[in-house]
PDB file of C-alpha atoms in Angstrom:
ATOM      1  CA  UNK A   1     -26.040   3.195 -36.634  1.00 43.00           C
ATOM      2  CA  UNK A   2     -23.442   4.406 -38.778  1.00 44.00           C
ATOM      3  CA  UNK A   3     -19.719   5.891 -37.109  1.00 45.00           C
ATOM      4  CA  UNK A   4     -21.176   9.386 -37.932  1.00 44.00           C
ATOM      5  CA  UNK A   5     -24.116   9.197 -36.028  1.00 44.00           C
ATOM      6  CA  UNK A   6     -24.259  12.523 -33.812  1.00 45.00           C
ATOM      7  CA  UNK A   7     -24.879  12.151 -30.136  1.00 44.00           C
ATOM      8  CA  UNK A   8     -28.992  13.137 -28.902  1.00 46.00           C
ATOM      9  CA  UNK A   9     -29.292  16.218 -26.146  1.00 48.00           C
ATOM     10  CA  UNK A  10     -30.836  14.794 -23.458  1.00 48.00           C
ATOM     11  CA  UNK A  11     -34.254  16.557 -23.506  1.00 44.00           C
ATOM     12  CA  UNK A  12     -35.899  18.071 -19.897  1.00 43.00           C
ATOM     13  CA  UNK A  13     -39.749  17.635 -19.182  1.00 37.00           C
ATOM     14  CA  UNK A  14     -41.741  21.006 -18.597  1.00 36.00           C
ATOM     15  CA  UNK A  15     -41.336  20.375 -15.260  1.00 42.00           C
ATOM     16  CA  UNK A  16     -37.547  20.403 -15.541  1.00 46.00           C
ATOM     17  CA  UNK A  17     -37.048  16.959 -14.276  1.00 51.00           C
ATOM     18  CA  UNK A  18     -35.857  14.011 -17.283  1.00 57.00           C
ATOM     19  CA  UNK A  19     -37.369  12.738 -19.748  1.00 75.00           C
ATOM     20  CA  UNK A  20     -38.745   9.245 -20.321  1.00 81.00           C
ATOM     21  CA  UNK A  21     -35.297   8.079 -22.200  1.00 76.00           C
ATOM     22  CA  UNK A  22     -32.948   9.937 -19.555  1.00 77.00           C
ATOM     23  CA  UNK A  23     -35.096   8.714 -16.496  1.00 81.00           C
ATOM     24  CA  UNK A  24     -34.190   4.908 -18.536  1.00 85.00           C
ATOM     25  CA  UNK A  25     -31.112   5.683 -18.707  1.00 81.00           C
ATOM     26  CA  UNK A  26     -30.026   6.378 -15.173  1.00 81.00           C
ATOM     27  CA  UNK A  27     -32.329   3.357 -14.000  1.00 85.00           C
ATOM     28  CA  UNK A  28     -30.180   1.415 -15.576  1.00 83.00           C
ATOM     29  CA  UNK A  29     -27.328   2.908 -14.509  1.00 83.00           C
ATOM     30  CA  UNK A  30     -28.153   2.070 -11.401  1.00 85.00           C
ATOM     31  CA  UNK A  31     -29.678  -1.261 -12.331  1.00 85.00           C
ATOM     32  CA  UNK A  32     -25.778  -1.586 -13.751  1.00 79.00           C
ATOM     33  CA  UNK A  33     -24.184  -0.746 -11.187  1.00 83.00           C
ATOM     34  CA  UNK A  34     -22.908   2.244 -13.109  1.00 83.00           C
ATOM     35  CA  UNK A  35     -22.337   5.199 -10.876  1.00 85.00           C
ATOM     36  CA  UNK A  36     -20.204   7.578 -12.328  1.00 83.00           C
ATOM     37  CA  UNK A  37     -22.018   7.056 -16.193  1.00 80.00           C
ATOM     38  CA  UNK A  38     -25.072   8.136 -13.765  1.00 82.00           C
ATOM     39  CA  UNK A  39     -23.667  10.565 -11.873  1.00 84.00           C
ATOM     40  CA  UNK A  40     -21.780  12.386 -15.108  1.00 80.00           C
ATOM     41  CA  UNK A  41     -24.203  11.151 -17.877  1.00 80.00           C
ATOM     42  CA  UNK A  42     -25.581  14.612 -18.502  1.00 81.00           C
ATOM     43  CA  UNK A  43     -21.756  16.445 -18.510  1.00 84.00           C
ATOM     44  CA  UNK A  44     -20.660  14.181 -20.682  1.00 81.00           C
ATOM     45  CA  UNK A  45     -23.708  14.409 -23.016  1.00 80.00           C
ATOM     46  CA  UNK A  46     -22.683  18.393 -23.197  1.00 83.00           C
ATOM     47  CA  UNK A  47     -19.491  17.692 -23.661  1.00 81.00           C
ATOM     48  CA  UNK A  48     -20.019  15.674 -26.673  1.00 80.00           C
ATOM     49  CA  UNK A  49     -22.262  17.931 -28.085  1.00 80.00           C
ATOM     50  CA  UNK A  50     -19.662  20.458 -27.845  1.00 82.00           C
ATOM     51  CA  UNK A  51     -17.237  18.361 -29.627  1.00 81.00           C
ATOM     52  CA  UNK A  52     -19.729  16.768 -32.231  1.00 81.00           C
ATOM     53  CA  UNK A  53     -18.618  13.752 -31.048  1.00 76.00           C
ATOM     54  CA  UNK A  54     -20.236  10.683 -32.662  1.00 81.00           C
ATOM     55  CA  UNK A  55     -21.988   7.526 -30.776  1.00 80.00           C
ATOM     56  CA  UNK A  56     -19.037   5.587 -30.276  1.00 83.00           C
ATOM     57  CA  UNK A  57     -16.577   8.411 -29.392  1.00 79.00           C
ATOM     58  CA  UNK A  58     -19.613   9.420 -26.571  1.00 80.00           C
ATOM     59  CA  UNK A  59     -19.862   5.761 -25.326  1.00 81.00           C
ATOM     60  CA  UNK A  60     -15.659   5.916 -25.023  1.00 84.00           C
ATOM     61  CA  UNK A  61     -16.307   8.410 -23.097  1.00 81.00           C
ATOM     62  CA  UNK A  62     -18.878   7.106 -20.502  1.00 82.00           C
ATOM     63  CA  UNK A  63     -16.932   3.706 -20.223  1.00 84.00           C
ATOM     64  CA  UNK A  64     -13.615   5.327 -19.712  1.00 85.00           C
ATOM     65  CA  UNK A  65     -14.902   7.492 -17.371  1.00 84.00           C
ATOM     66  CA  UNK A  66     -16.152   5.118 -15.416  1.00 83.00           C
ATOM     67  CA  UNK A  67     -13.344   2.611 -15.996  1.00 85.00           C
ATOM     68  CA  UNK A  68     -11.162   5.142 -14.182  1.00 84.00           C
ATOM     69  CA  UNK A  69     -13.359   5.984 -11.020  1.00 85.00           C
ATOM     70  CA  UNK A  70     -13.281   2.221 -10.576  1.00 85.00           C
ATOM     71  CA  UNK A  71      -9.739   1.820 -10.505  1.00 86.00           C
ATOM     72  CA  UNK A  72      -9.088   4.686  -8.190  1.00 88.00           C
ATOM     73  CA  UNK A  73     -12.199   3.175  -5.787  1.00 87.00           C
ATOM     74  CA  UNK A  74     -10.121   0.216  -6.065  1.00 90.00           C
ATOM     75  CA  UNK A  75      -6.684   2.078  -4.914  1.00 91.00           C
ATOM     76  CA  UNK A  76      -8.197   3.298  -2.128  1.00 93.00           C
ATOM     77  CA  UNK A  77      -9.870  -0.227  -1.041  1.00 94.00           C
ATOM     78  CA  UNK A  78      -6.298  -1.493  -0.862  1.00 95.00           C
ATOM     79  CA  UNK A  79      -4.879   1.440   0.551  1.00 96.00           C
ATOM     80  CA  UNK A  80      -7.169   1.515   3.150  1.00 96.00           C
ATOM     81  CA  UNK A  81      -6.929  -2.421   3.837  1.00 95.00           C
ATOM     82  CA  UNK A  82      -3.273  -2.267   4.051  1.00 96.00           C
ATOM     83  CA  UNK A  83      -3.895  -0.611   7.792  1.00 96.00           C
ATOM     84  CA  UNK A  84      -1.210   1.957   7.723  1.00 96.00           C
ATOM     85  CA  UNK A  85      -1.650   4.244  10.920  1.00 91.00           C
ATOM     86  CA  UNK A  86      -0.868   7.372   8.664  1.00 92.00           C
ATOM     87  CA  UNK A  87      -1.016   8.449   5.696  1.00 94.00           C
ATOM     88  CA  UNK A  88       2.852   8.682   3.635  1.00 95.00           C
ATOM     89  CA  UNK A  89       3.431   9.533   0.039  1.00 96.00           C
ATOM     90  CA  UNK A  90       6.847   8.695  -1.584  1.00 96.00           C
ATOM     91  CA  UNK A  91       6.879  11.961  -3.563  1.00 95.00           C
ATOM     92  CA  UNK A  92       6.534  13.848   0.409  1.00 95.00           C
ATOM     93  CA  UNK A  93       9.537  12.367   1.353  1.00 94.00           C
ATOM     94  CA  UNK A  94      12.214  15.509   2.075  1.00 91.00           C
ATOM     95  CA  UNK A  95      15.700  13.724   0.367  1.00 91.00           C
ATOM     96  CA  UNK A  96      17.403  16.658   0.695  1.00 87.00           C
ATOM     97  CA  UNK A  97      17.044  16.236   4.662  1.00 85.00           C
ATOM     98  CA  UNK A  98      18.896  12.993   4.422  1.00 88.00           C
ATOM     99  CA  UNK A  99      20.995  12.651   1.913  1.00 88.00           C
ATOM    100  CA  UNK A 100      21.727   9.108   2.524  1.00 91.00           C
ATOM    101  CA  UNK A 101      18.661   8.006   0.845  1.00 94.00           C
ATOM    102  CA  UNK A 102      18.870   8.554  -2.787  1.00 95.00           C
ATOM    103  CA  UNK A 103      15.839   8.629  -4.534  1.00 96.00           C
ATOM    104  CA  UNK A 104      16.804   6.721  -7.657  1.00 97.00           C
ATOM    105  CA  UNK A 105      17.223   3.399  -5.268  1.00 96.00           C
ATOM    106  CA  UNK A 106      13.459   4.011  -3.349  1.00 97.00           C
ATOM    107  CA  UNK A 107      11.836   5.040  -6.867  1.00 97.00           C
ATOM    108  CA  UNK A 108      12.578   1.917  -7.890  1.00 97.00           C
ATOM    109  CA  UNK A 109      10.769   0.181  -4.994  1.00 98.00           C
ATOM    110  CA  UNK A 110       7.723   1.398  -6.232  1.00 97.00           C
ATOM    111  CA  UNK A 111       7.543  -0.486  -8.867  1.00 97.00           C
ATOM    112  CA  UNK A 112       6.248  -4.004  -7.699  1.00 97.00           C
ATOM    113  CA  UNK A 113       8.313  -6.307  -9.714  1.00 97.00           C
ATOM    114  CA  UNK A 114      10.320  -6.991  -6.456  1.00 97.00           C
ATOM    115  CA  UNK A 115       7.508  -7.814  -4.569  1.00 97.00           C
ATOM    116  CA  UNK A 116       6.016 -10.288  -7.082  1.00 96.00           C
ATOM    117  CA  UNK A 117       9.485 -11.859  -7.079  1.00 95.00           C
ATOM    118  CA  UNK A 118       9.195 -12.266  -3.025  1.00 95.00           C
ATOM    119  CA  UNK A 119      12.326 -10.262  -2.352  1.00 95.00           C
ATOM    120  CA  UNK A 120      12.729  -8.426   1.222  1.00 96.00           C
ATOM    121  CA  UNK A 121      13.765  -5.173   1.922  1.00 97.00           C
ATOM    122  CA  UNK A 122      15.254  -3.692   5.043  1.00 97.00           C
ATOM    123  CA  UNK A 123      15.205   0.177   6.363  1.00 97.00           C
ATOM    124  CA  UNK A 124      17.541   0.790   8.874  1.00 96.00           C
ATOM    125  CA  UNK A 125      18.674   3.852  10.530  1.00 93.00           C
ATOM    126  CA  UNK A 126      18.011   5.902  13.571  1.00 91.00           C
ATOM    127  CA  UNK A 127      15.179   6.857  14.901  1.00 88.00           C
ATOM    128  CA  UNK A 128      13.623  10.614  13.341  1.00 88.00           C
ATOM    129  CA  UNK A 129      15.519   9.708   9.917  1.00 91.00           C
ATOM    130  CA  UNK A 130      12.807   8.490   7.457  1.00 93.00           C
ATOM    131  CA  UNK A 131      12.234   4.844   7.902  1.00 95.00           C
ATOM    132  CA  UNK A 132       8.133   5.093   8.750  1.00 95.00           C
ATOM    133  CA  UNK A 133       7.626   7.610   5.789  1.00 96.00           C
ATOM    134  CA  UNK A 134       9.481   5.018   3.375  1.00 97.00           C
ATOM    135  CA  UNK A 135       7.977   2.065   4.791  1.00 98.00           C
ATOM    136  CA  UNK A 136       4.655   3.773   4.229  1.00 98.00           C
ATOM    137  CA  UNK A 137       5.088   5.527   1.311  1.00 98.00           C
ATOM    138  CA  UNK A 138       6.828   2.351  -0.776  1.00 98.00           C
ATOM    139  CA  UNK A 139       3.592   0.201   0.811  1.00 98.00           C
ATOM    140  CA  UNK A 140       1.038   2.560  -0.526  1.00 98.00           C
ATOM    141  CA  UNK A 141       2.723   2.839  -4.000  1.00 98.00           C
ATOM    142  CA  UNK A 142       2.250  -1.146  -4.378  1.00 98.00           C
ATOM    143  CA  UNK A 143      -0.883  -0.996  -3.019  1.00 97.00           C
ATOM    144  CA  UNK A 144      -1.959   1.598  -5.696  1.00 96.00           C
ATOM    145  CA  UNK A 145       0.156  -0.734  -8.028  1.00 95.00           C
ATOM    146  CA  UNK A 146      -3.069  -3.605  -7.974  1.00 94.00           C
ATOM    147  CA  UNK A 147      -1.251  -5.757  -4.960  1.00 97.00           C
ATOM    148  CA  UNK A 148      -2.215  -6.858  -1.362  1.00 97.00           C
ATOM    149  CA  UNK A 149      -0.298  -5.014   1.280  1.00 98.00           C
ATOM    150  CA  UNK A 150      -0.669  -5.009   4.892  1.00 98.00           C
ATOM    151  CA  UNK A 151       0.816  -2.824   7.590  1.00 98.00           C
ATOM    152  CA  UNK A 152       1.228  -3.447  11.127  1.00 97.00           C
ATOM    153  CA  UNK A 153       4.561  -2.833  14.137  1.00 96.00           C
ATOM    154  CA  UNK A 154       6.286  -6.031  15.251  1.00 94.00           C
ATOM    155  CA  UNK A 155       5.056  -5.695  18.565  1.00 93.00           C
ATOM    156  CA  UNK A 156       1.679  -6.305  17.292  1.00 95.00           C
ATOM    157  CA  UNK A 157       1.916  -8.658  14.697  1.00 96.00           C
ATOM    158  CA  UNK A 158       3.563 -10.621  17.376  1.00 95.00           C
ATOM    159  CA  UNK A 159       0.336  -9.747  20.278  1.00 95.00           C
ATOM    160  CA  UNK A 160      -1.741 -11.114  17.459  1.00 97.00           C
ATOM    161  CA  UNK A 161       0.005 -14.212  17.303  1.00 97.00           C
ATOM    162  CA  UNK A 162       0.346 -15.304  20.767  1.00 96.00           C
ATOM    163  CA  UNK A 163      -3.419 -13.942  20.876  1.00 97.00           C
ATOM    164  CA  UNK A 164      -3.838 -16.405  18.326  1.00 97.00           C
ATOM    165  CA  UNK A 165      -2.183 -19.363  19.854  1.00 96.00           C
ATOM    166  CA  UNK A 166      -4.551 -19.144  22.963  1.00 96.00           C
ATOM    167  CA  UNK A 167      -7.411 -19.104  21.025  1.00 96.00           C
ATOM    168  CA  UNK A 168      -6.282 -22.103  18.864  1.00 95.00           C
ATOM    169  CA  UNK A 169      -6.200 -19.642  15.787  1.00 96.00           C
ATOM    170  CA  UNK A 170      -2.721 -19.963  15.403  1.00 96.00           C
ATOM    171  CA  UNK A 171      -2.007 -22.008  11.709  1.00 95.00           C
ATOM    172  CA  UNK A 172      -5.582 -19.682  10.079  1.00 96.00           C
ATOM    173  CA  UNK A 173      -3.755 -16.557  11.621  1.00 97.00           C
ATOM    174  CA  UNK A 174      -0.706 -17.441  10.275  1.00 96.00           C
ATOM    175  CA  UNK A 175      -2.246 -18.083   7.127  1.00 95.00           C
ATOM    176  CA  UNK A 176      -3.581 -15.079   6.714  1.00 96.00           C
ATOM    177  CA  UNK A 177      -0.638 -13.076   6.810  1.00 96.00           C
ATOM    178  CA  UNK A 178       0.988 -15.613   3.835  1.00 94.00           C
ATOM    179  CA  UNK A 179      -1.633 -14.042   1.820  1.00 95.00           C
ATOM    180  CA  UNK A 180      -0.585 -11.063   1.442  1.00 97.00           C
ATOM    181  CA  UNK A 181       1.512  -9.816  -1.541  1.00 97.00           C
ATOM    182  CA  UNK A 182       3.571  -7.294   1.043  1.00 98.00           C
ATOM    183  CA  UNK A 183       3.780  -7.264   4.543  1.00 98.00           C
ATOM    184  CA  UNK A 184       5.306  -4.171   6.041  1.00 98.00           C
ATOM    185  CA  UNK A 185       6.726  -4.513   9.441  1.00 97.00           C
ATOM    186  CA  UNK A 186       7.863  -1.398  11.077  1.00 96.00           C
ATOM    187  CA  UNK A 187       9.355  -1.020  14.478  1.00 93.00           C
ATOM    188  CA  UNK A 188      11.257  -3.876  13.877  1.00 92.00           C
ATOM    189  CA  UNK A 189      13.922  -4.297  16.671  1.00 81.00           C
ATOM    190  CA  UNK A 190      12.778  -1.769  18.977  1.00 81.00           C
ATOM    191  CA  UNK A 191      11.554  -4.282  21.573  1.00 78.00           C
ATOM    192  CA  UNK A 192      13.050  -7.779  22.787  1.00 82.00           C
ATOM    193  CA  UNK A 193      10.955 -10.949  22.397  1.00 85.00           C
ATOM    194  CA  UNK A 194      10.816 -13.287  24.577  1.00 85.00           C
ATOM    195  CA  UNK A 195      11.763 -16.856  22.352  1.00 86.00           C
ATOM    196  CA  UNK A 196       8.201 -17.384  22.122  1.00 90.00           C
ATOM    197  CA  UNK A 197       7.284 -14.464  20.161  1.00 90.00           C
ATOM    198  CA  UNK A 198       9.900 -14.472  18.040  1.00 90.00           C
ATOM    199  CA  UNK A 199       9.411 -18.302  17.195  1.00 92.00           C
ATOM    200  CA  UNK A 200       5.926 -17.366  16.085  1.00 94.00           C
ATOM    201  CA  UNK A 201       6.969 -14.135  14.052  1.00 94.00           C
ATOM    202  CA  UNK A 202       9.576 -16.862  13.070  1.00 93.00           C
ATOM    203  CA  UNK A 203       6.739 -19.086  11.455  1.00 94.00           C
ATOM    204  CA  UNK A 204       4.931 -15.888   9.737  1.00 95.00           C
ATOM    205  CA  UNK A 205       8.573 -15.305   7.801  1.00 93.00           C
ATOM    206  CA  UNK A 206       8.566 -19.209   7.054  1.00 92.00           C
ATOM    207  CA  UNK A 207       5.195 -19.524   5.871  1.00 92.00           C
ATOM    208  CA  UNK A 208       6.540 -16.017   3.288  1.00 92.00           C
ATOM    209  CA  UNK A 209       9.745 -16.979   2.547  1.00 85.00           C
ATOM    210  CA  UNK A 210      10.860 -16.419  -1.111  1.00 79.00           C
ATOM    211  CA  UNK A 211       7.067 -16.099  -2.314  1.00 89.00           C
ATOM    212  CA  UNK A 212       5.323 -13.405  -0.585  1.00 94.00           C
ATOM    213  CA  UNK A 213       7.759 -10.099   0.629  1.00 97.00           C
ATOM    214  CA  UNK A 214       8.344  -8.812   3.736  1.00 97.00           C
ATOM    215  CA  UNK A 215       9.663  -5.012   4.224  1.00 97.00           C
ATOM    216  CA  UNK A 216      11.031  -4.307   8.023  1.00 97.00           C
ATOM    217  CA  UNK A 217      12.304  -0.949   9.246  1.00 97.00           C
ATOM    218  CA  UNK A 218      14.473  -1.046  11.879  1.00 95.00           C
ATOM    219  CA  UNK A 219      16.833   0.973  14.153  1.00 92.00           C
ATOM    220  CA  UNK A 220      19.432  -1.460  15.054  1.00 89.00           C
ATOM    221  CA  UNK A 221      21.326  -2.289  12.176  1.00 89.00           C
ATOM    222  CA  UNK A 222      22.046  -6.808  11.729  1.00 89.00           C
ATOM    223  CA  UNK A 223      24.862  -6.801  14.452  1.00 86.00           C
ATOM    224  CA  UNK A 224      22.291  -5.973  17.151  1.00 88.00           C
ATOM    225  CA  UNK A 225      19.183  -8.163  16.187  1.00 89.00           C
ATOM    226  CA  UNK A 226      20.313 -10.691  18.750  1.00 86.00           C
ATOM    227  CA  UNK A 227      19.107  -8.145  21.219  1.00 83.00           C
ATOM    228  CA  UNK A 228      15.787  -8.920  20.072  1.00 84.00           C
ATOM    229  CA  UNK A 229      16.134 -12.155  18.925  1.00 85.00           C
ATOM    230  CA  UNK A 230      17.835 -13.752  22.079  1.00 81.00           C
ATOM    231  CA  UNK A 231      18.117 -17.410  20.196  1.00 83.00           C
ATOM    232  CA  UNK A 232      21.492 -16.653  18.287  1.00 85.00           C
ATOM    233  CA  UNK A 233      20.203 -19.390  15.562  1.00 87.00           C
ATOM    234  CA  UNK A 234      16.776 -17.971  14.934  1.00 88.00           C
ATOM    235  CA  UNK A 235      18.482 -14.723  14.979  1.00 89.00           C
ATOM    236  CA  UNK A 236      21.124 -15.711  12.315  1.00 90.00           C
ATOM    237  CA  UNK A 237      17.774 -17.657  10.380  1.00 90.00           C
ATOM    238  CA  UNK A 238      15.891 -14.152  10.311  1.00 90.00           C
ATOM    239  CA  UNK A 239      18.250 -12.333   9.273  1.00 91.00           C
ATOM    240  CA  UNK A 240      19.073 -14.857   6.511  1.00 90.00           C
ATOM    241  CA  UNK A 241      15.607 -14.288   5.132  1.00 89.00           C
ATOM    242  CA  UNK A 242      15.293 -10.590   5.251  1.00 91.00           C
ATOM    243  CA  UNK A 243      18.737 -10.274   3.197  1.00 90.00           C
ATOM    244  CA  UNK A 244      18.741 -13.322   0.859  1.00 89.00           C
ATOM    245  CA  UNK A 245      18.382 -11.691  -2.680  1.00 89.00           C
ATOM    246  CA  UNK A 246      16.890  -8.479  -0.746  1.00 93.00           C
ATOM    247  CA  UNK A 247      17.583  -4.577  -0.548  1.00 96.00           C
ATOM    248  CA  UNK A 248      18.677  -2.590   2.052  1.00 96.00           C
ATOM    249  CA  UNK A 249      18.378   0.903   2.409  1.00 96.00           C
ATOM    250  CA  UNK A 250      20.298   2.888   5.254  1.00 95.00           C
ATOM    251  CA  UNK A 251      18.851   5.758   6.634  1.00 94.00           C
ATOM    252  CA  UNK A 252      21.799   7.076   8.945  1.00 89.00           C
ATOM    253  CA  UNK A 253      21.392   8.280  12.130  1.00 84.00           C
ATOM    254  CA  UNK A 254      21.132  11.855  11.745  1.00 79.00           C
ATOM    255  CA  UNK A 255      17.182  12.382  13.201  1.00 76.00           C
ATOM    256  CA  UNK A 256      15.487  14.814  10.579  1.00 69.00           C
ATOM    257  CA  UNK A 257      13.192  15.435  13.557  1.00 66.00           C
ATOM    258  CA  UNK A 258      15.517  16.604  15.817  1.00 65.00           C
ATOM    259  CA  UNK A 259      17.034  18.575  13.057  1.00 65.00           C
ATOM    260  CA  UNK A 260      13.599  20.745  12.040  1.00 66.00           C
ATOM    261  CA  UNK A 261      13.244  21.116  15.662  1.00 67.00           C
ATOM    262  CA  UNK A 262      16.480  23.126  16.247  1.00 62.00           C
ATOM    263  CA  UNK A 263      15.921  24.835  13.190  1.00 64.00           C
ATOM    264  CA  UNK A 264      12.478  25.655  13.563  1.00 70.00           C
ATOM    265  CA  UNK A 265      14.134  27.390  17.349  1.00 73.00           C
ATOM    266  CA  UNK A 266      16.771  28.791  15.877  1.00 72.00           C
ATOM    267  CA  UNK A 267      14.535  30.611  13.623  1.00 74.00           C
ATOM    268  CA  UNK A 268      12.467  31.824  16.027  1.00 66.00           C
TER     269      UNK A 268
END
């Protein structure tokens, strides 16, 4: 087979069903686990008639095609095992609405070099002003990025745990959450733990700490973390990991929700 080897039209039976060589072809497609060379083998044939394209710019063609559908199948796999409880984009977020986010600093986020160097990052702000939607949208950009994320509120992260501990699951629960390559806490602060909880969320930022990130979003800003954290020690030791070498990004307090609301009234 030479480099200028034109590529076949795949022939139909009188009955208008395949041929013996297409009928192969897809059996071993799905013999291959090939899905989209099955499913688009006969556009792509066109399509390379159209363009005289010879045998290996064809087979490019089929293998790229199907290169691609497996690496957005794989996007959504870790998109959808990250658990977020809606779906965020980055590129949604409305910066004009707060303009104490600038876009340069959570653009940058995206790009999962911080998370393989197990750095943390912090969103605080008030509540309606953005924090979820980064949280979200920075989690599913390093998901789509190749890396393990997983999404869950404080509250039950820590319900987990204690679950955990009853059921002698604690240090395989634990574990489990040191595996991943970015674990996004939201809600962070909004409730106060009693000193068991928040020794056992505690033990989850240990079993992380400078190897694996974490990414909180919170509305009380460091100052008021020992209203959560009633231990002034393991409130000073948390904190300590969620700023060493970390970034922080402060959303104000100015609720975008609350804004759009009274807009959306006064323009009725």
């Amino acid at each position: 087979m030479t480099g200028t080897t034109r590529v076949p039209s795949p022939r139909a039976a009188a009955d208008g069903g395949l041929d013996a060589v297409d009928a192969a072809i897809i059996d071993a497609c799905v013999a291959l686990r090939l899905p989209t060379v099955r499913d688009n083998y006969a556009e792509i044939v066109e399509n390379a008639l159209r363009q005289k394209a010879n045998y290996r710019g064809f087979l490019l063609e089929l293998l790229t095609s199907e290169c691609e559908h497996r690496e957005e199948r794989r996007k959504e796999r870790l998109v959808r095992g990250a658990n977020f409880h809606r779906p965020k984009r980055i590129e949604d977020f409305d910066y004009g609405a707060n303009h104490n986010v600038q876009p340069e600093e959570v653009n940058a986020l995206t790009d999962p070099s911080w998370v393989l160097s197990g750095q943390p990052l912090c969103l605080i702000g008030g509540s309606g002003t953005g924090k979820s939607h980064l949280l979200i949208g920075i989690g599913t950009a390093i998901a789509e990025a190749g890396l393990k994320v997983r999404y869950t509120t404080t509250a039950g992260l820590v319900n987990e745990l204690i679950e955990a501990q009853h059921d002698k699951q604690l240090t395989r629960t634990i574990h489990k959450y040191g595996r991943y390559d970015l674990l996004c806490l939201d809600e962070f602060g909004y409730l106060n733990l009693d000193k068991t909880g928040a020794k056992l969320l505690f033990q989850v930022f240990t079993e992380r700490e400078e190897r694996r990130s974490i990414a909180v979003a919170s509305n009380a800003p460091f100052g008021e973390w020992n209203k959560t954290f009633t231990d002034e020690r393991l409130c000073g030791a948390i904190v300590d990991r969620l700023t060493f070498k970390g970034h922080v990004i402060e959303t104000g307090h100015d609720s975008y929700r609350l804004m759009t609301t009274l807009a959306e009234r006064e323009a009725a």
